[in-house]
Amino acid sequence: MKTVFKTIFTGLLLAGTFVTVNGQFLAASDTSESSVKKYNNIINANKEIVEFIEYSLVQKGLPRHLRNLALIESHFNRNITSGAGAVGIWQFMTSHANQYGLTEQNRTDVYKSTKTAVISLANLYRKYGDWITVVAAYNCGEGNIAKAMQNAGSTQYHVFSKYLPGETINHVKKYLNACYATGELESVLNNYNSSRLNKIFFTEGGSGRNSAAPLQETEINAGFNLDVIADELDVEMNEILAWNPRIVEELQKKGESPLYLPTDLMPDFLLKKNKILSRSIKEGNRVQQQ
């Protein structure tokens, strides 16, 4: 029965139904022209800081859209202090800063605070496996996330979020709105959907891989055959599709797509990438053509 259900669900994924279903859970709450203009104006007014943040993120293998966390935290104002005592563009509380060896005075240092924020965000992603939960945890702390998950009996943000502080829920909404404004909302939601599917379908069966394992992102083009990727990585095709719900559609429409893989598989893929592409060209792109 489990195999049949997976097959049916995979069919729904390929038809694009899954994204529609998840639209009920997470979406931008403000897609107005004024909201889009506001966020982009702030980014354009702080290009040097934004470029440094994005460079720092990419250097550590993190997505550029995390620059939007600093955008909603502080509007990139290094001198801002919140009512709760959070300081700088990344709004570090003293305890959070001390955890990573960032001194109180260096919370206003763009270079040092950004390097610290990148490490913190990477650690949170390794723990939670999706960027939406990471944004929530950055705002309210890991303790509040743990309590909310326990109360909800779920590790999925759209289920446990009702147990979080209202400020944190609004913070995540602002993040989604900012990502909509920068054209990155789809990537954020795809990441969340991949993580969610991973937890639902692969707790048992499949390759036996940890269902909550964090995913890393790379890029592939339509020259890659998903069958070959699965074969070379020794995983099932259903797992590739669960980690990447819209990959077939993206490859067909755009000729390229993000590829999400568990952190322990990504090095193997990158090492074999040229071999996989060569095999794909020889064997054809049957999956993408279905």
Coordinates of C-alpha atoms in Angstrom, one line a residue:
M1 CA 0.0 0.0 0.0
K2 CA 2.8 2.4 0.8
T3 CA 4.4 1.8 -2.6
V4 CA 1.2 2.4 -4.4
F5 CA 0.6 5.6 -2.4
K6 CA 4.0 6.9 -3.2
T7 CA 3.4 6.3 -6.9
I8 CA 0.1 8.1 -6.8
F9 CA 1.6 11.0 -4.9
T10 CA 4.6 11.2 -7.3
G11 CA 2.0 11.5 -10.1
L12 CA 0.5 14.5 -8.3
L13 CA 3.9 16.1 -7.9
L14 CA 4.5 15.8 -11.7
A15 CA 1.1 17.4 -12.4
G16 CA 2.0 20.4 -10.2
T17 CA -0.7 19.7 -7.7
F18 CA 1.6 19.6 -4.7
V19 CA 2.6 23.2 -4.9
T20 CA -1.0 24.2 -5.0
V21 CA -1.8 22.2 -2.0
N22 CA 1.1 23.7 -0.1
G23 CA -0.1 27.2 -1.0
Q24 CA -2.7 26.7 1.7
F25 CA 0.1 26.5 4.3
L26 CA 2.7 29.1 3.3
A27 CA 2.6 32.1 1.0
A28 CA 3.4 35.7 0.8
S29 CA 0.8 37.8 2.6
D30 CA 1.6 41.1 0.9
T31 CA 2.3 41.0 -2.8
S32 CA 1.3 44.6 -3.4
E33 CA 3.4 46.8 -5.7
S34 CA 4.1 49.1 -2.7
S35 CA 5.6 46.2 -0.7
V36 CA 7.7 45.0 -3.6
K37 CA 9.0 48.5 -4.2
K38 CA 9.7 49.1 -0.5
Y39 CA 11.9 46.1 -0.1
N40 CA 13.8 46.6 -3.4
N41 CA 14.4 50.3 -2.6
I42 CA 16.0 49.3 0.7
I43 CA 18.2 46.7 -1.1
N44 CA 19.2 49.2 -3.8
A45 CA 20.1 51.8 -1.2
N46 CA 22.5 49.4 0.5
K47 CA 24.2 47.7 -2.4
E48 CA 27.7 47.4 -0.9
I49 CA 26.4 45.8 2.3
V50 CA 24.0 43.5 0.3
E51 CA 26.8 42.4 -2.0
F52 CA 29.1 41.6 0.9
I53 CA 26.3 39.6 2.6
E54 CA 25.5 37.6 -0.5
Y55 CA 29.2 36.9 -1.1
S56 CA 29.6 35.7 2.5
L57 CA 26.5 33.4 2.1
V58 CA 27.6 31.9 -1.2
Q59 CA 31.1 31.3 0.2
K60 CA 29.5 29.0 2.8
G61 CA 27.1 27.4 0.4
L62 CA 24.0 29.2 1.7
P63 CA 21.3 30.8 -0.5
R64 CA 21.4 34.5 -1.3
H65 CA 17.8 34.9 -0.2
L66 CA 19.1 34.9 3.4
R67 CA 20.2 38.5 2.8
N68 CA 16.5 39.2 3.3
L69 CA 16.8 38.2 6.9
A70 CA 19.0 41.2 7.5
L71 CA 16.6 43.2 5.3
I72 CA 13.7 42.6 7.6
E73 CA 15.7 42.6 10.8
S74 CA 17.3 46.0 10.4
H75 CA 16.9 47.4 6.9
F76 CA 20.7 46.9 6.8
N77 CA 21.1 49.6 9.5
R78 CA 24.2 48.7 11.5
N79 CA 23.4 51.2 14.3
I80 CA 19.9 50.1 15.0
T81 CA 19.0 48.7 18.5
S82 CA 15.7 47.0 19.2
G83 CA 13.6 47.5 22.3
A84 CA 14.7 44.0 23.4
G85 CA 18.4 45.0 23.1
A86 CA 19.2 43.3 19.8
V87 CA 21.9 45.2 17.9
G88 CA 23.2 45.7 14.3
I89 CA 22.1 44.6 10.9
W90 CA 21.6 41.0 12.1
Q91 CA 20.0 42.1 15.4
F92 CA 22.2 40.0 17.7
M93 CA 21.2 39.7 21.3
T94 CA 24.1 39.6 23.7
S95 CA 23.6 35.9 24.5
H96 CA 23.4 34.9 20.8
A97 CA 26.5 36.9 20.0
N98 CA 28.4 35.4 23.0
Q99 CA 27.5 31.9 21.8
Y100 CA 29.6 32.5 18.7
G101 CA 32.3 34.7 20.2
L102 CA 31.0 38.0 18.8
T103 CA 31.7 40.8 21.3
E104 CA 29.0 43.3 22.2
Q105 CA 30.8 46.1 20.4
N106 CA 31.3 44.0 17.2
R107 CA 27.5 43.5 16.8
T108 CA 27.6 46.8 14.8
D109 CA 30.5 45.6 12.7
V110 CA 29.0 44.6 9.4
Y111 CA 31.9 42.3 8.5
K112 CA 32.2 40.4 11.8
S113 CA 28.5 40.2 12.5
T114 CA 27.8 38.9 9.0
K115 CA 30.5 36.2 9.3
T116 CA 28.9 35.2 12.7
A117 CA 25.3 35.3 11.2
V118 CA 26.4 33.0 8.4
I119 CA 27.8 30.4 10.8
S120 CA 24.7 30.6 13.0
L121 CA 22.3 30.2 10.0
A122 CA 24.3 27.2 8.7
N123 CA 24.1 25.6 12.1
L124 CA 20.4 26.2 12.3
Y125 CA 19.9 24.7 8.9
R126 CA 21.8 21.6 9.8
K127 CA 19.4 21.2 12.7
Y128 CA 16.1 22.0 11.1
G129 CA 16.6 21.3 7.4
D130 CA 14.4 24.1 6.0
W131 CA 14.9 27.8 5.7
I132 CA 11.5 28.8 7.0
T133 CA 12.1 27.1 10.4
V134 CA 15.6 28.6 10.4
V135 CA 14.1 32.1 10.1
A136 CA 11.7 31.4 12.9
A137 CA 14.4 30.0 15.1
Y138 CA 16.7 33.0 14.5
N139 CA 13.9 35.2 15.7
C140 CA 12.6 33.4 18.8
G141 CA 15.4 31.0 19.7
E142 CA 15.7 27.2 19.5
G143 CA 14.1 26.7 22.9
N144 CA 10.8 28.2 21.7
I145 CA 11.0 26.1 18.5
A146 CA 11.5 23.0 20.5
K147 CA 8.5 23.8 22.8
A148 CA 6.3 24.5 19.8
M149 CA 7.2 21.3 18.0
Q150 CA 6.5 19.4 21.2
N151 CA 3.1 21.0 21.7
A152 CA 2.1 20.4 18.1
G153 CA 3.6 16.9 17.9
S154 CA 5.2 17.9 14.6
T155 CA 8.4 19.3 13.1
Q156 CA 6.7 21.0 10.3
Y157 CA 6.5 24.8 10.6
H158 CA 3.0 25.2 9.2
V159 CA 1.8 22.8 11.9
F160 CA 3.7 24.0 15.0
S161 CA 3.8 27.7 14.1
K162 CA 0.5 28.4 16.0
Y163 CA 2.4 27.7 19.2
L164 CA 5.1 30.3 18.4
P165 CA 5.1 33.9 19.6
G166 CA 3.0 36.2 17.4
E167 CA 6.1 38.3 16.7
T168 CA 7.9 35.2 15.2
I169 CA 4.9 34.3 13.0
N170 CA 4.9 37.9 11.7
H171 CA 8.6 37.8 11.2
V172 CA 8.3 34.7 9.0
K173 CA 5.5 36.4 7.0
K174 CA 7.8 39.4 6.5
Y175 CA 10.5 37.1 5.2
L176 CA 8.2 35.5 2.7
N177 CA 7.0 38.9 1.6
A178 CA 10.6 40.0 1.1
C179 CA 11.5 36.9 -0.8
Y180 CA 8.4 37.5 -3.0
A181 CA 9.7 41.0 -3.7
T182 CA 13.2 39.7 -4.6
G183 CA 11.8 36.9 -6.8
E184 CA 13.0 34.1 -4.5
L185 CA 9.8 33.0 -2.8
E186 CA 9.5 29.9 -5.1
S187 CA 13.0 28.7 -4.1
V188 CA 12.2 29.1 -0.4
L189 CA 8.9 27.2 -0.7
N190 CA 10.4 24.5 -2.8
N191 CA 13.0 24.0 -0.1
Y192 CA 10.3 23.8 2.5
N193 CA 8.2 21.4 0.4
S194 CA 11.2 19.2 -0.2
S195 CA 12.0 19.0 3.5
R196 CA 8.4 18.3 4.4
L197 CA 8.1 15.5 1.8
N198 CA 11.3 14.0 3.0
K199 CA 10.0 13.8 6.6
I200 CA 6.6 12.4 5.5
F201 CA 7.7 9.7 3.1
F202 CA 11.1 8.5 4.1
T203 CA 10.9 7.9 7.8
E204 CA 10.7 4.3 6.8
G205 CA 11.6 2.5 3.6
G206 CA 13.5 4.0 0.6
S207 CA 17.2 4.1 1.1
G208 CA 16.9 4.2 4.9
R209 CA 18.2 7.7 4.9
N210 CA 17.3 10.0 7.8
S211 CA 14.1 11.7 6.8
A212 CA 15.0 14.9 8.6
A213 CA 18.4 15.2 7.0
P214 CA 19.1 18.8 5.8
L215 CA 19.2 19.4 2.1
Q216 CA 21.8 21.3 0.1
E217 CA 21.2 23.1 -3.1
T218 CA 23.1 23.1 -6.4
E219 CA 22.1 23.7 -10.0
I220 CA 21.5 21.4 -13.0
N221 CA 20.3 21.9 -16.5
A222 CA 18.1 19.9 -18.8
G223 CA 21.1 17.9 -20.0
F224 CA 21.0 15.8 -16.8
N225 CA 18.9 12.6 -16.7
L226 CA 17.3 12.1 -13.3
D227 CA 17.4 8.3 -13.7
V228 CA 21.2 8.6 -14.1
I229 CA 21.5 10.8 -11.0
A230 CA 19.5 8.3 -8.9
D231 CA 21.6 5.4 -10.2
E232 CA 24.9 7.1 -9.6
L233 CA 23.9 8.1 -6.1
D234 CA 22.3 4.8 -5.3
V235 CA 18.9 6.2 -4.3
E236 CA 15.4 5.6 -5.6
M237 CA 13.8 7.9 -8.2
N238 CA 11.0 8.6 -5.7
E239 CA 13.5 10.1 -3.3
I240 CA 14.9 12.4 -5.9
L241 CA 11.4 13.6 -6.7
A242 CA 10.5 14.0 -3.0
W243 CA 13.5 16.2 -2.4
N244 CA 12.8 18.1 -5.6
P245 CA 9.0 18.3 -6.1
R246 CA 9.1 20.6 -9.1
I247 CA 12.3 19.6 -10.8
V248 CA 10.7 18.0 -13.8
E249 CA 8.5 21.0 -14.5
E250 CA 11.4 23.4 -14.0
L251 CA 13.7 21.5 -16.4
Q252 CA 11.0 21.3 -19.0
K253 CA 10.0 25.0 -18.8
K254 CA 13.3 26.7 -18.0
G255 CA 15.9 24.2 -19.0
E256 CA 17.5 24.4 -15.6
S257 CA 16.5 23.8 -12.0
P258 CA 17.9 23.8 -8.4
L259 CA 18.7 20.3 -7.3
Y260 CA 18.3 19.5 -3.6
L261 CA 20.1 16.6 -2.1
P262 CA 20.9 15.5 1.5
T263 CA 24.1 17.0 2.8
D264 CA 25.8 13.6 2.8
L265 CA 25.0 13.0 -0.9
M266 CA 25.9 16.4 -2.2
P267 CA 29.7 15.8 -2.2
D268 CA 29.2 12.5 -4.1
F269 CA 27.1 14.2 -6.7
L270 CA 29.6 17.1 -7.2
L271 CA 32.4 14.5 -7.5
K272 CA 30.5 12.5 -10.1
K273 CA 28.8 15.5 -11.8
N274 CA 30.8 15.3 -15.1
K275 CA 30.3 11.5 -15.2
I276 CA 26.6 11.9 -14.6
L277 CA 26.3 14.5 -17.4
S278 CA 28.2 12.3 -19.8
R279 CA 26.0 9.3 -19.1
S280 CA 22.9 11.5 -19.4
I281 CA 23.9 12.7 -22.8
K282 CA 24.5 9.2 -24.0
E283 CA 21.4 7.7 -22.5
G284 CA 19.0 10.7 -23.2
N285 CA 16.7 12.6 -20.9
R286 CA 13.9 10.1 -20.6
V287 CA 12.6 11.4 -17.3
Q288 CA 12.3 15.0 -18.4
Q289 CA 10.5 14.0 -21.5
Q290 CA 7.8 12.0 -19.8

